[in-house]
Short mmCIF file of C-alpha atoms in Angstrom, two decimals:
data_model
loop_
_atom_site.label_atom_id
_atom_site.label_comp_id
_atom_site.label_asym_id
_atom_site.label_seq_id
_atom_site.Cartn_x
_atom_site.Cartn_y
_atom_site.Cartn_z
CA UNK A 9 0.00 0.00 0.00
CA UNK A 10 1.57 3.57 -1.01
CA UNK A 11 0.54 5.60 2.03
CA UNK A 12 1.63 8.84 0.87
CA UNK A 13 -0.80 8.06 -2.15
CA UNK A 14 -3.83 6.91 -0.23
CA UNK A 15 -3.29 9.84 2.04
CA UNK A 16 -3.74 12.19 -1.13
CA UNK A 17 -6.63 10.51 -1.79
CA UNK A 18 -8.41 10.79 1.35
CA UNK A 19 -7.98 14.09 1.68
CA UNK A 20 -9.15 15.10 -1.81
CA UNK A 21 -12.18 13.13 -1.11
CA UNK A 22 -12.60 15.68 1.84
CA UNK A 23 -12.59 17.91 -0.25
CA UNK A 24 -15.18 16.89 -2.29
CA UNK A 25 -17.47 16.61 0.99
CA UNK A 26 -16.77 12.29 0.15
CA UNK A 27 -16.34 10.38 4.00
CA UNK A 28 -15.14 6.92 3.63
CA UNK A 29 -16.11 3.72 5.61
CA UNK A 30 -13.74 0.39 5.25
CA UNK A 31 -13.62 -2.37 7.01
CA UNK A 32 -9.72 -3.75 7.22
CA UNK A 33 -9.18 -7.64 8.56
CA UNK A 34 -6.53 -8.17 11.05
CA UNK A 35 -7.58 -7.10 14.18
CA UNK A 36 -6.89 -10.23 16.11
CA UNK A 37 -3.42 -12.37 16.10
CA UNK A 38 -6.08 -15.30 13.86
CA UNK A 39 -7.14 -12.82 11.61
CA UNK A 40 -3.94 -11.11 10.87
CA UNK A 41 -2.71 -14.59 9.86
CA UNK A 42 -5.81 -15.60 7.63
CA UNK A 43 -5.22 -11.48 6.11
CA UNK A 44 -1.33 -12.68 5.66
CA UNK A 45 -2.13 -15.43 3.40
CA UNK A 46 -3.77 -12.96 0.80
CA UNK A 47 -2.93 -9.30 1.25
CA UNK A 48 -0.05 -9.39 3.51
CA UNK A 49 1.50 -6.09 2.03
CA UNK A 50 -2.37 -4.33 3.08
CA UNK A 51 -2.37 -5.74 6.78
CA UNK A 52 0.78 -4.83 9.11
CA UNK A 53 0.46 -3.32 12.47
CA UNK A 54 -3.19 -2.90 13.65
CA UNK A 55 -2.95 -0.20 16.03
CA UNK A 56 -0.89 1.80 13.51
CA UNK A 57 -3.44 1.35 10.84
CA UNK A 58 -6.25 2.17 13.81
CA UNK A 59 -3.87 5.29 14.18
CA UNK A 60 -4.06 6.42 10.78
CA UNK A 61 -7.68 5.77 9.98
CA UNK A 62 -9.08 7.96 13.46
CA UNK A 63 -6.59 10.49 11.89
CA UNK A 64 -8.06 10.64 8.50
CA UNK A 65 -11.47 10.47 9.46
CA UNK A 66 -12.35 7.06 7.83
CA UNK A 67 -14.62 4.89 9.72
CA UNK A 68 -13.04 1.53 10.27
CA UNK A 69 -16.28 -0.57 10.68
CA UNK A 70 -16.41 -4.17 12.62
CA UNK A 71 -18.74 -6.21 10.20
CA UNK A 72 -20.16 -5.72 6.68
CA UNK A 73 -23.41 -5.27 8.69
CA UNK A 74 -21.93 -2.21 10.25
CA UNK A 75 -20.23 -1.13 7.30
CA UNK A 76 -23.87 -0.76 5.50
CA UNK A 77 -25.41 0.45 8.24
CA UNK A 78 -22.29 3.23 8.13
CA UNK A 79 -22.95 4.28 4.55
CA UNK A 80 -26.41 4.56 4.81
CA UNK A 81 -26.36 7.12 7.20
CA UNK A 82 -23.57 9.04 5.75
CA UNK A 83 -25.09 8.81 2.65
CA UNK A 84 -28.67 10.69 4.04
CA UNK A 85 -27.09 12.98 6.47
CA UNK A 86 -22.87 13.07 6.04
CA UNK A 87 -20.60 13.60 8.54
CA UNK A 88 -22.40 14.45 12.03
CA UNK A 89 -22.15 17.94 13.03
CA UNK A 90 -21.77 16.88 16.47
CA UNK A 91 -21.89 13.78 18.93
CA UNK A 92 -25.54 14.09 20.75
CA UNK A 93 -27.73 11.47 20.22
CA UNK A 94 -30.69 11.22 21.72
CA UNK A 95 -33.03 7.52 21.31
CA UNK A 96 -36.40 7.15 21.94
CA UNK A 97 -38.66 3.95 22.35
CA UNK A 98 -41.64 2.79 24.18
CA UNK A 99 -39.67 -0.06 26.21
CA UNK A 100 -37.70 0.64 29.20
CA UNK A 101 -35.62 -2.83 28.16
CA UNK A 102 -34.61 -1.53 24.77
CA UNK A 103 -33.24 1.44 26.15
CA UNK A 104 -31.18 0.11 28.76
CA UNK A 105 -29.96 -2.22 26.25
CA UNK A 106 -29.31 1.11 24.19
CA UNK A 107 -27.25 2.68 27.04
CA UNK A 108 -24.92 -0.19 27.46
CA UNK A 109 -24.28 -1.28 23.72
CA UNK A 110 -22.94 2.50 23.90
CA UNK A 111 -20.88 2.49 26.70
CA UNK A 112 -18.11 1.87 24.68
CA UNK A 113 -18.82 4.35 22.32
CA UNK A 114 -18.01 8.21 22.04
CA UNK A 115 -21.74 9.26 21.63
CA UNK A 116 -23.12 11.95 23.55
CA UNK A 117 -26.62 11.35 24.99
CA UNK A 118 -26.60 14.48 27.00
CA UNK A 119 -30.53 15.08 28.75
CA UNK A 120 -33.00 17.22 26.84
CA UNK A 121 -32.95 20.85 27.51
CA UNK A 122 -34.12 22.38 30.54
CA UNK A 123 -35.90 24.89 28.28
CA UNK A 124 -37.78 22.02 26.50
CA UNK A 125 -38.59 19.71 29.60
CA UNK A 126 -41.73 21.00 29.80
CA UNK A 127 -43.09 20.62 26.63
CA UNK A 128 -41.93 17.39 26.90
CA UNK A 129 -43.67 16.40 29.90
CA UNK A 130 -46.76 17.67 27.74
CA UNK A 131 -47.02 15.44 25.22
CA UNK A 132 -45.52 12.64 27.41
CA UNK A 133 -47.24 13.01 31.08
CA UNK A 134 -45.89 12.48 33.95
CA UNK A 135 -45.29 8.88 34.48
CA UNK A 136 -42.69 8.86 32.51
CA UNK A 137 -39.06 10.05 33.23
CA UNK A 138 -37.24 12.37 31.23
CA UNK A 139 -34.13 10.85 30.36
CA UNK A 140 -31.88 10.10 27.20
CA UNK A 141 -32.40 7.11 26.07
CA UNK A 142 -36.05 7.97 26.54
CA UNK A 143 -38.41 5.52 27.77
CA UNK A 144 -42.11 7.06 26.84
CA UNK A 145 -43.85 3.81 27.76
CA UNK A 146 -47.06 3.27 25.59
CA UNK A 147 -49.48 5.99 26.97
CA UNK A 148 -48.36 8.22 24.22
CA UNK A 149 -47.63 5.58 21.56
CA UNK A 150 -51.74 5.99 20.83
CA UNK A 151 -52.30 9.24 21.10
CA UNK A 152 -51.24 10.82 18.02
CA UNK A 153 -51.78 14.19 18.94
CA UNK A 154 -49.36 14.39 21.53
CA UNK A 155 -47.33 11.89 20.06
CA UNK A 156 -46.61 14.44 17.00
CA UNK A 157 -46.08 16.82 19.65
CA UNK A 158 -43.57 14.56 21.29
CA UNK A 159 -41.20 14.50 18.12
CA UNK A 160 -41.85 18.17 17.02
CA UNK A 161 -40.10 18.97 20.74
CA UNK A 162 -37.55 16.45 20.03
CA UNK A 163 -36.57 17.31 16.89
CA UNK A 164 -35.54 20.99 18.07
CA UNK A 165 -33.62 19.76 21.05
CA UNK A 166 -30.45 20.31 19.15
CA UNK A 167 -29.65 16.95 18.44
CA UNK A 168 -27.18 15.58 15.58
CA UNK A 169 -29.54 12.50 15.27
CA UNK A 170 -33.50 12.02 17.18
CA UNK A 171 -33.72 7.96 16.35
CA UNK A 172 -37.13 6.52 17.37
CA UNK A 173 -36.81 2.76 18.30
CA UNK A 174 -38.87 0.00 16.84
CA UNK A 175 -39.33 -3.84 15.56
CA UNK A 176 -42.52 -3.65 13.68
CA UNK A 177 -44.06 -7.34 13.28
CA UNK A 178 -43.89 -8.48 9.31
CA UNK A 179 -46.88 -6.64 8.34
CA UNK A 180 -47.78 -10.19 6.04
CA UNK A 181 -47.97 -11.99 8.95
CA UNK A 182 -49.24 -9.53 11.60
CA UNK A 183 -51.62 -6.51 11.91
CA UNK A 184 -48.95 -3.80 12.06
CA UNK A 185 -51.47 -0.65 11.62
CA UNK A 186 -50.29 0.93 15.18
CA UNK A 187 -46.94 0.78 14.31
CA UNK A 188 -47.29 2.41 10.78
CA UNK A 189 -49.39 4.77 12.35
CA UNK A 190 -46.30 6.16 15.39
CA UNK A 191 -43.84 5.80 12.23
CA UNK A 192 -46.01 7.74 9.72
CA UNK A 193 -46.33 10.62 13.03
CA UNK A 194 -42.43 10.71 12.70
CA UNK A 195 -42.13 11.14 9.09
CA UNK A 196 -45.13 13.91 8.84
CA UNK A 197 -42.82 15.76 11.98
CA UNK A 198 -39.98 15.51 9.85
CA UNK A 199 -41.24 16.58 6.28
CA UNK A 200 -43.22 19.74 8.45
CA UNK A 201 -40.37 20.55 10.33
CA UNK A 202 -37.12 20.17 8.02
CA UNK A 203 -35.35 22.74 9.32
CA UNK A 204 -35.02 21.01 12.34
CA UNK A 205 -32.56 17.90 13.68
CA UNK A 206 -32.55 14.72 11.54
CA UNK A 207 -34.25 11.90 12.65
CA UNK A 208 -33.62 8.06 12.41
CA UNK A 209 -35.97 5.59 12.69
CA UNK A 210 -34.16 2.84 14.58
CA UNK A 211 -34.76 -1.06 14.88
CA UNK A 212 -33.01 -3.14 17.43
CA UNK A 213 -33.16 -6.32 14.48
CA UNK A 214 -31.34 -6.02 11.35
CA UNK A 215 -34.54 -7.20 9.65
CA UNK A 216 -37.41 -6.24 11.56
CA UNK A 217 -37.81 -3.00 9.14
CA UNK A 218 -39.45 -3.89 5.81
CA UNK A 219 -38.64 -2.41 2.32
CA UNK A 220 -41.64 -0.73 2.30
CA UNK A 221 -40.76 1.06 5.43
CA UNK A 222 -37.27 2.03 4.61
CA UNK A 223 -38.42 3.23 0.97
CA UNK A 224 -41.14 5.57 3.13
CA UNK A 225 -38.31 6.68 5.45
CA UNK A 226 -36.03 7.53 3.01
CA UNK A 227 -38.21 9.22 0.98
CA UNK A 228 -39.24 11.66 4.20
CA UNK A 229 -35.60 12.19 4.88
CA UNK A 230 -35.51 9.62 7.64
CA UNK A 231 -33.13 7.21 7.63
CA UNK A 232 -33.87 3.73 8.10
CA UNK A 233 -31.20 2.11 10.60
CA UNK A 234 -31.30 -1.89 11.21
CA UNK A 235 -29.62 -3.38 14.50
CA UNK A 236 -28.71 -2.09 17.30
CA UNK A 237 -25.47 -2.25 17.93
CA UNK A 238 -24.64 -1.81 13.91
CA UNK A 239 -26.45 1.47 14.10
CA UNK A 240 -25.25 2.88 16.96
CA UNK A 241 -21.66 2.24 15.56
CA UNK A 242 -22.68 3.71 12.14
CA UNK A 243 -23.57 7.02 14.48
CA UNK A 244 -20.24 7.05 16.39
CA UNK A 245 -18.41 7.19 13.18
CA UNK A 246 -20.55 9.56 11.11
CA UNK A 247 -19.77 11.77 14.36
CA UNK A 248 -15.75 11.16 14.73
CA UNK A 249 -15.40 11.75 10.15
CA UNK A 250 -17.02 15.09 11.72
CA UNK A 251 -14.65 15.44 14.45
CA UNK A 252 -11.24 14.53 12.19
CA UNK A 253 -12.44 16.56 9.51
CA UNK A 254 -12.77 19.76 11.62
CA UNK A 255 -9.46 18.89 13.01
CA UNK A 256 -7.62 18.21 10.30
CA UNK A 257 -3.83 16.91 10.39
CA UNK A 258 -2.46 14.92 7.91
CA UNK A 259 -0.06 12.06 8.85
CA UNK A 260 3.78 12.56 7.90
CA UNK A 261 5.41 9.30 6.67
CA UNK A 262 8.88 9.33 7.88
CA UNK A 263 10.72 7.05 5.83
CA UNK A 264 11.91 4.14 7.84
CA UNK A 265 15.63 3.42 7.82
CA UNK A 266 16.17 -0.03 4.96
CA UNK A 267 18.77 -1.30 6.88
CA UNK A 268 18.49 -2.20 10.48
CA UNK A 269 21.09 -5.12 10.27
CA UNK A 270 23.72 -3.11 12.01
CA UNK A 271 23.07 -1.16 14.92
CA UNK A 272 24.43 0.34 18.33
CA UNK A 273 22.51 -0.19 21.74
CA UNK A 274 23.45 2.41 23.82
CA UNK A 275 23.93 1.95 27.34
CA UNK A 276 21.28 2.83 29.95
CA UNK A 277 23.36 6.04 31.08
CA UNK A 278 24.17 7.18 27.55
CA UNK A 279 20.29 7.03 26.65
CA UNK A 280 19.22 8.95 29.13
CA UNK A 281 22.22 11.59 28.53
CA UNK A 282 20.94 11.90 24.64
CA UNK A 283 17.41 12.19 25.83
CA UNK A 284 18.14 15.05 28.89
CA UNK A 285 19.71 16.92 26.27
CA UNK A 286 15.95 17.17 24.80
CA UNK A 287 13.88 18.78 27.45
CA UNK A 288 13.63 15.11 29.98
CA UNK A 289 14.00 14.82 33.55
CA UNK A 290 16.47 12.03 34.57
CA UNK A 291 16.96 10.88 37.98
CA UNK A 292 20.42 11.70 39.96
CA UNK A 293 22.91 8.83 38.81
CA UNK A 294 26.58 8.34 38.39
CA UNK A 295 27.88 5.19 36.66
CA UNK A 296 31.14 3.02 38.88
CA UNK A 297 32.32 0.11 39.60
CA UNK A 298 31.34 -2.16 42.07
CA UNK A 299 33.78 -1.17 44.88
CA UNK A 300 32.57 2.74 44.40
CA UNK A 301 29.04 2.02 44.56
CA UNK A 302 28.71 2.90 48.85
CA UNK A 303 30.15 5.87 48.20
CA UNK A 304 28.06 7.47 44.97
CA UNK A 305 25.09 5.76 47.06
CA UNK A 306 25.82 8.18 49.73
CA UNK A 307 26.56 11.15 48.05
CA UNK A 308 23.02 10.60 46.20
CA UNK A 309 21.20 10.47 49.44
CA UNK A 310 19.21 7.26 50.28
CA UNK A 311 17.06 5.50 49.41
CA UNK A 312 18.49 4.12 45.77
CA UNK A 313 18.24 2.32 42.62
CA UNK A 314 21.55 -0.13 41.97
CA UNK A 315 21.30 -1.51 37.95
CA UNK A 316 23.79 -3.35 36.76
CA UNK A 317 25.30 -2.19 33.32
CA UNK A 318 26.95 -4.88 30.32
CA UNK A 319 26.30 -4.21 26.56
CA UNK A 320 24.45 -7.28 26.32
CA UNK A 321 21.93 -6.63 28.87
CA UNK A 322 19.04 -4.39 27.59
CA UNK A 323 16.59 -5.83 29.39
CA UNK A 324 17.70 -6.01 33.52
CA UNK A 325 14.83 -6.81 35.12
CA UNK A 326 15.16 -10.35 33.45
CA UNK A 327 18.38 -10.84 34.44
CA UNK A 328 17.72 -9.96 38.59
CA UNK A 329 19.70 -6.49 37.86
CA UNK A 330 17.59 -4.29 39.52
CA UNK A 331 17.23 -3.42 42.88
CA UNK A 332 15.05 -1.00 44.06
CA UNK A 333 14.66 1.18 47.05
CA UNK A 334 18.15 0.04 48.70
CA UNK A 335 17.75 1.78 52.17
CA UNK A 336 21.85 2.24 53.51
CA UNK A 337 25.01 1.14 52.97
CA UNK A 338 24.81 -2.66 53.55
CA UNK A 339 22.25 -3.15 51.39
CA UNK A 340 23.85 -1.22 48.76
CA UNK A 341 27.21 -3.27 49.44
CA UNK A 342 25.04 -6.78 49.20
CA UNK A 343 22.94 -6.19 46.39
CA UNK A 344 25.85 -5.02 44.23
CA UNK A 345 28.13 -7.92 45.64
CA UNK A 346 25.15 -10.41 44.29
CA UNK A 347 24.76 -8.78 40.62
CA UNK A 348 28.88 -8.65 40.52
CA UNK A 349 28.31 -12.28 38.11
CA UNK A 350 26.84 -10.37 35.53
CA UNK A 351 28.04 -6.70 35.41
CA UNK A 352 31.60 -4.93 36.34
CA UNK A 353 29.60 -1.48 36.22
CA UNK A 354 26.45 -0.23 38.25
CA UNK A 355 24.50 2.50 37.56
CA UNK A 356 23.56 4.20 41.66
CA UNK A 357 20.52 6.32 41.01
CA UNK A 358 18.08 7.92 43.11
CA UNK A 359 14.70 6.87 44.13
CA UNK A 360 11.96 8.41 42.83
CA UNK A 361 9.50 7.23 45.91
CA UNK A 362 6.51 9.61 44.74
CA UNK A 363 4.83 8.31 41.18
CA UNK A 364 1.85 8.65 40.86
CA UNK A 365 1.58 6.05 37.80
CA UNK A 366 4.56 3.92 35.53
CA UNK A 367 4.03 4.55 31.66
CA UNK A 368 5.91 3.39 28.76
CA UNK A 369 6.79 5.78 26.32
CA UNK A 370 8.59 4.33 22.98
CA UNK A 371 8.88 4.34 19.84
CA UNK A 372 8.89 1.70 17.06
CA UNK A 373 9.71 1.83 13.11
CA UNK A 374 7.16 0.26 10.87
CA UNK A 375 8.16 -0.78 7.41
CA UNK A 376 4.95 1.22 6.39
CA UNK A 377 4.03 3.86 9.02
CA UNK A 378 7.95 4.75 9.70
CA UNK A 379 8.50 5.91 13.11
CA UNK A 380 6.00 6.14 15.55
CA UNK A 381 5.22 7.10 19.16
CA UNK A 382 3.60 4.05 21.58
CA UNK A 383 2.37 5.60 24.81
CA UNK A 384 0.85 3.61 27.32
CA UNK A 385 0.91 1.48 31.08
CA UNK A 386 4.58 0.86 31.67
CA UNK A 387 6.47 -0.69 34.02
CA UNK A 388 6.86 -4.65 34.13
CA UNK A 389 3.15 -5.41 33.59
CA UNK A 390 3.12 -3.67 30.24
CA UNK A 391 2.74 -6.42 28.26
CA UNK A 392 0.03 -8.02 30.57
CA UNK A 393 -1.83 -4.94 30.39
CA UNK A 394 -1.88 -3.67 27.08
CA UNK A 395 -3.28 -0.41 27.63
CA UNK A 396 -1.27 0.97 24.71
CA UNK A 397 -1.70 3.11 21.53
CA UNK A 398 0.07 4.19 19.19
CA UNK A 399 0.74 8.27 17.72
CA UNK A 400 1.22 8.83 14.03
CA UNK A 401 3.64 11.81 13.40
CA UNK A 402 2.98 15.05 13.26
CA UNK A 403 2.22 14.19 16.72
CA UNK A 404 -0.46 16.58 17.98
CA UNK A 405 -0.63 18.30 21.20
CA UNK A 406 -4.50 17.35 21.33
CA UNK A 407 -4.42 14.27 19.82
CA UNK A 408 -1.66 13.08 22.73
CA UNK A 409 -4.58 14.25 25.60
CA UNK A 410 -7.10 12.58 23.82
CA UNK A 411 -5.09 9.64 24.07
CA UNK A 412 -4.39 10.07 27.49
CA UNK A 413 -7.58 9.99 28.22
CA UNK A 414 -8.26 6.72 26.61
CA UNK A 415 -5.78 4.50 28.74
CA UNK A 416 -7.04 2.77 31.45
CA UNK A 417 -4.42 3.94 33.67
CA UNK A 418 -5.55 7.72 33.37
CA UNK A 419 -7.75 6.57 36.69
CA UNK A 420 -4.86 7.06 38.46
CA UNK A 421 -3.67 10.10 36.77
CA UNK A 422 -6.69 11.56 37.76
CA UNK A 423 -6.09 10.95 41.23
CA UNK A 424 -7.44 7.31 42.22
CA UNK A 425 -9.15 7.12 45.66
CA UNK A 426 -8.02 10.15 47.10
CA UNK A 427 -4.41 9.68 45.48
CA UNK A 428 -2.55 12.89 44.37
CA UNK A 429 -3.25 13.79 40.89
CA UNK A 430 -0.65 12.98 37.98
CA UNK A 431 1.73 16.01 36.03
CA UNK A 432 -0.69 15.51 33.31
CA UNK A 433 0.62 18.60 31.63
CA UNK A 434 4.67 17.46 32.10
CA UNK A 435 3.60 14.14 30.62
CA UNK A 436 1.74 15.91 27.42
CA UNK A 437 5.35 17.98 27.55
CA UNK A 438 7.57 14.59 27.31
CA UNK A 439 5.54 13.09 24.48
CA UNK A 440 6.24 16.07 22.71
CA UNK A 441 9.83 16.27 23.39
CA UNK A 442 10.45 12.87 22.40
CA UNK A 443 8.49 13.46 18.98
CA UNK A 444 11.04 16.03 18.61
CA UNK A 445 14.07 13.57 19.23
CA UNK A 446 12.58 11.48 16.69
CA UNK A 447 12.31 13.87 13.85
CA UNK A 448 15.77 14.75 15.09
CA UNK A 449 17.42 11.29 14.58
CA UNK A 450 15.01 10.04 12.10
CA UNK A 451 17.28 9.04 9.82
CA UNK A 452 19.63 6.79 12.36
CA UNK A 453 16.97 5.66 14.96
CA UNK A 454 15.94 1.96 15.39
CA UNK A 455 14.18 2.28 18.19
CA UNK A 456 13.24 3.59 21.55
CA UNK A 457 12.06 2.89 24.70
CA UNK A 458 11.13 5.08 28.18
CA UNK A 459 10.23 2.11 30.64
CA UNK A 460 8.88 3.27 33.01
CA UNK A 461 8.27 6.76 32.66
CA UNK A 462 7.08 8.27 36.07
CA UNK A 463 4.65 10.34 36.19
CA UNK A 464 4.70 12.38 39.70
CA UNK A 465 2.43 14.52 41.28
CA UNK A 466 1.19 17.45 39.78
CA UNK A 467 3.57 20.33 39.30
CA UNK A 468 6.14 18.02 39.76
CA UNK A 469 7.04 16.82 36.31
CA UNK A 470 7.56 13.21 34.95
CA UNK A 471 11.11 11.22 35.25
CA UNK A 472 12.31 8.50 32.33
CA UNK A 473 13.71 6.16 35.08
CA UNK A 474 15.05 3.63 32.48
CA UNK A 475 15.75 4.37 28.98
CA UNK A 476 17.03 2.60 25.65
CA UNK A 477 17.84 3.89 22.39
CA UNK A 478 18.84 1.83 19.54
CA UNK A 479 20.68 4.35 16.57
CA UNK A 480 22.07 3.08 13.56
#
């Protein structure tokens, strides 16, 4: 796949006002194997290509179900101008079941408006409860009246999409006459009051909406949207196209380096010297020998980090060359006497005793994507974790606090149980800096990695603890 070319594409179908939906195979470890067999050259890393769609604005659908659903919706309304959804239905089941087939979705059912509650209650009584997803129970449902009244108020509420939720019965088999009648009341609201919200007429089973229905819908500007959770997903993307579009960035393909054969790893200390010399915060350390370890130890100020340091050990804590929080002297002494097998050199640093959260902060070169950022959980449970994503250069200031706030471990940046709050803002600051690094050493880097990066309390900045860089 030529990125640069598929980027030019995308964006002069922006231009032209043309969203596009796609569904790419590969998500799991299976499916990126089946994908391998065919198109291996279209498949590659799927957080990278997850990356590079959210920043393009191209829905990435899960099924072909979705994927219709998708264009449907962006072929009646477009793009979304905004997030708020509100779904109405005359079961208090199908709108719980709404709420949670959301929850994992960035829709917006904010409450109706204060200055519309009231003619709401109107048309609705007062039995039911005004919420979003709306429950209006059946008293309404046959009174058409009020019921036209109920999606006139609606459909000025300010919403991107008013979706009214049904499964008519086949009307071959079934007397359907009460539901045509409520769906008829939307489309006459809709066709009277155009120059209001758009409406969707919403069914929680792919097929419980006939042709006939869907050709009335569409021809009153409603559209027709089958299944639940394939609707609701066609309305989260119709609203993030919106979202990229207004936004709009497009990704920078750094060429990745074409031979990685031969490479230097630089030493723990040497890494973190390269990346000080770009804005980070480093703890104190001095690198010695064994028998000088006491002293440095002292003259750091307890408590302390011992790591032992050999070119062939990148990875320490595998190799029982780490000790943290050494309290004194002795300790000091013993732990260094019991890593003396595997290293002639320690690196004494202090202990940073106050983080808030471990991240990882790294960065990898794709044979497609080039370099990229990875931010996410660090420390030694990253890989059990996987609370990871990845950050497509130009790396964006917002798109990095977005992301932040996608990680599961932001519950602790926020300040988890009455914990201090996270530097949120240094962190934002070091993602930045080492975006800069990158562009920097672009053409020599191999890799990177900032494991763990602290992340103190607020106002008190972040700290790469350990670092490795890889430069050709």
């Amino acid at each position: 796949l030529d990125l640069p070319k598929f980027i030019s594409a995308v964006d002069y179908a922006r231009t032209l006002g043309k969203p596009i939906a796609l569904i790419k195979a590969g998500r799991s470890e299976k499916g990126r194997s089946v994908a391998n067999t065919h198109t291996g050259a279209l498949t590659g890393s799927d957080s990278l290509h997850a990356a590079f769609f959210e920043r393009l604005g191209i829905a990435r659908c899960d099924t072909l179900s979705s994927l219709v659903e998708t264009l449907k919706l962006l072929h009646c309304f477009g793009p979304l101008p905004s997030k708020k959804i509100l779904v109405l239905g005359s079961s208090g089941g199908d709108m719980a079941m709404v709420s949670d087939s959301a929850s994992k979705l960035d829709l917006d059912f904010s409450s109706v408006p204060e200055s519309e509650t009231d003619n709401l209650r109107a048309s609705v009584g007062y039995r039911v409860k005004i919420n979003n997803p709306l429950d209006i129970q059946t008293a309404t449902w046959f009174d058409y009246p009020k019921l036209r009244q109920m999606f006139d108020v609606l459909l000025r509420c300010d919403y991107a999409v008013t979706a009214f939720m049904v499964d008519p019965q086949d009307e071959t088999e079934a007397d359907t006459e009460s539901f045509d009648r409520a769906i008829h009341t939307l489309l006459e609201s809709v066709k009277e009051k155009s120059a209001c919200g758009q409406a969707a007429l919403l069914s929680s089973l792919p097929e419980s909406l006939s042709k006939e229905t869907r050709e009335k819908c569409l021809h009153a500007g409603v559209v027709p949207l089958q299944g639940l959770a394939e609707s609701l997903e066609a309305l989260h993307h119709a609203a993030k196209i919106n979202e990229a579009w207004n936004k709009w960035s497009l990704p920078k393909i750094i060429s990745p380096i074409q031979d990685t054969s031969s490479f230097r790893i630089f030493t723990e200390s040497e890494s973190k010297d390269m990346l000080a010399r770009y804005g980070f915060t480093i703890p104190k350390n001095r690198l010695v020998l064994a028998k000088n370890v006491s002293a440095v130890a002292e003259e750091i100020g307890f408590p302390v980090v011992l790591k032992a340091v050999a070119p062939e050990i990148s990875h320490k804590t595998e190799y029982g060359g780490v000790a943290l929080n050494l309290k004194n002297i002795s300790e000091v002494v013993e732990t260094a006497t019991g890593m003396s097998g595997i290293a002639e050199y320690f690196l004494v640093e202090e202990m940073i005793s106050d983080g808030v959260a471990e991240l990882i902060l790294g960065v990898s070169v794709d044979p497609q994507f080039g370099p990229t950022l990875t931010l996410g959980a660090g420390g030694i449970y990253t890989e059990l974790l996987k609370d990871s994503f990845a950050l497509l250069f130009p790396v964006l200031e917002t798109e990095v606090r977005q992301t932040i706030e996608k990680m599961r471990i932001n519950a602790l940046l926020k300040g988890w149980r009455g914990k201090p709050e996270g530097d949120t803002e240094a962190l934002v600051g070091a993602v930045l800096d080492l975006a800069h690094f990158v562009e920097c050493y672009a053409d020599r880097l191999v890799g990177c990695d900032i494991n763990p990066l602290i992340v103190r309390p607020r106002g008190k900045g972040v700290v790469a603890v350990d670092v490795l860089i890889n430069l050709k």
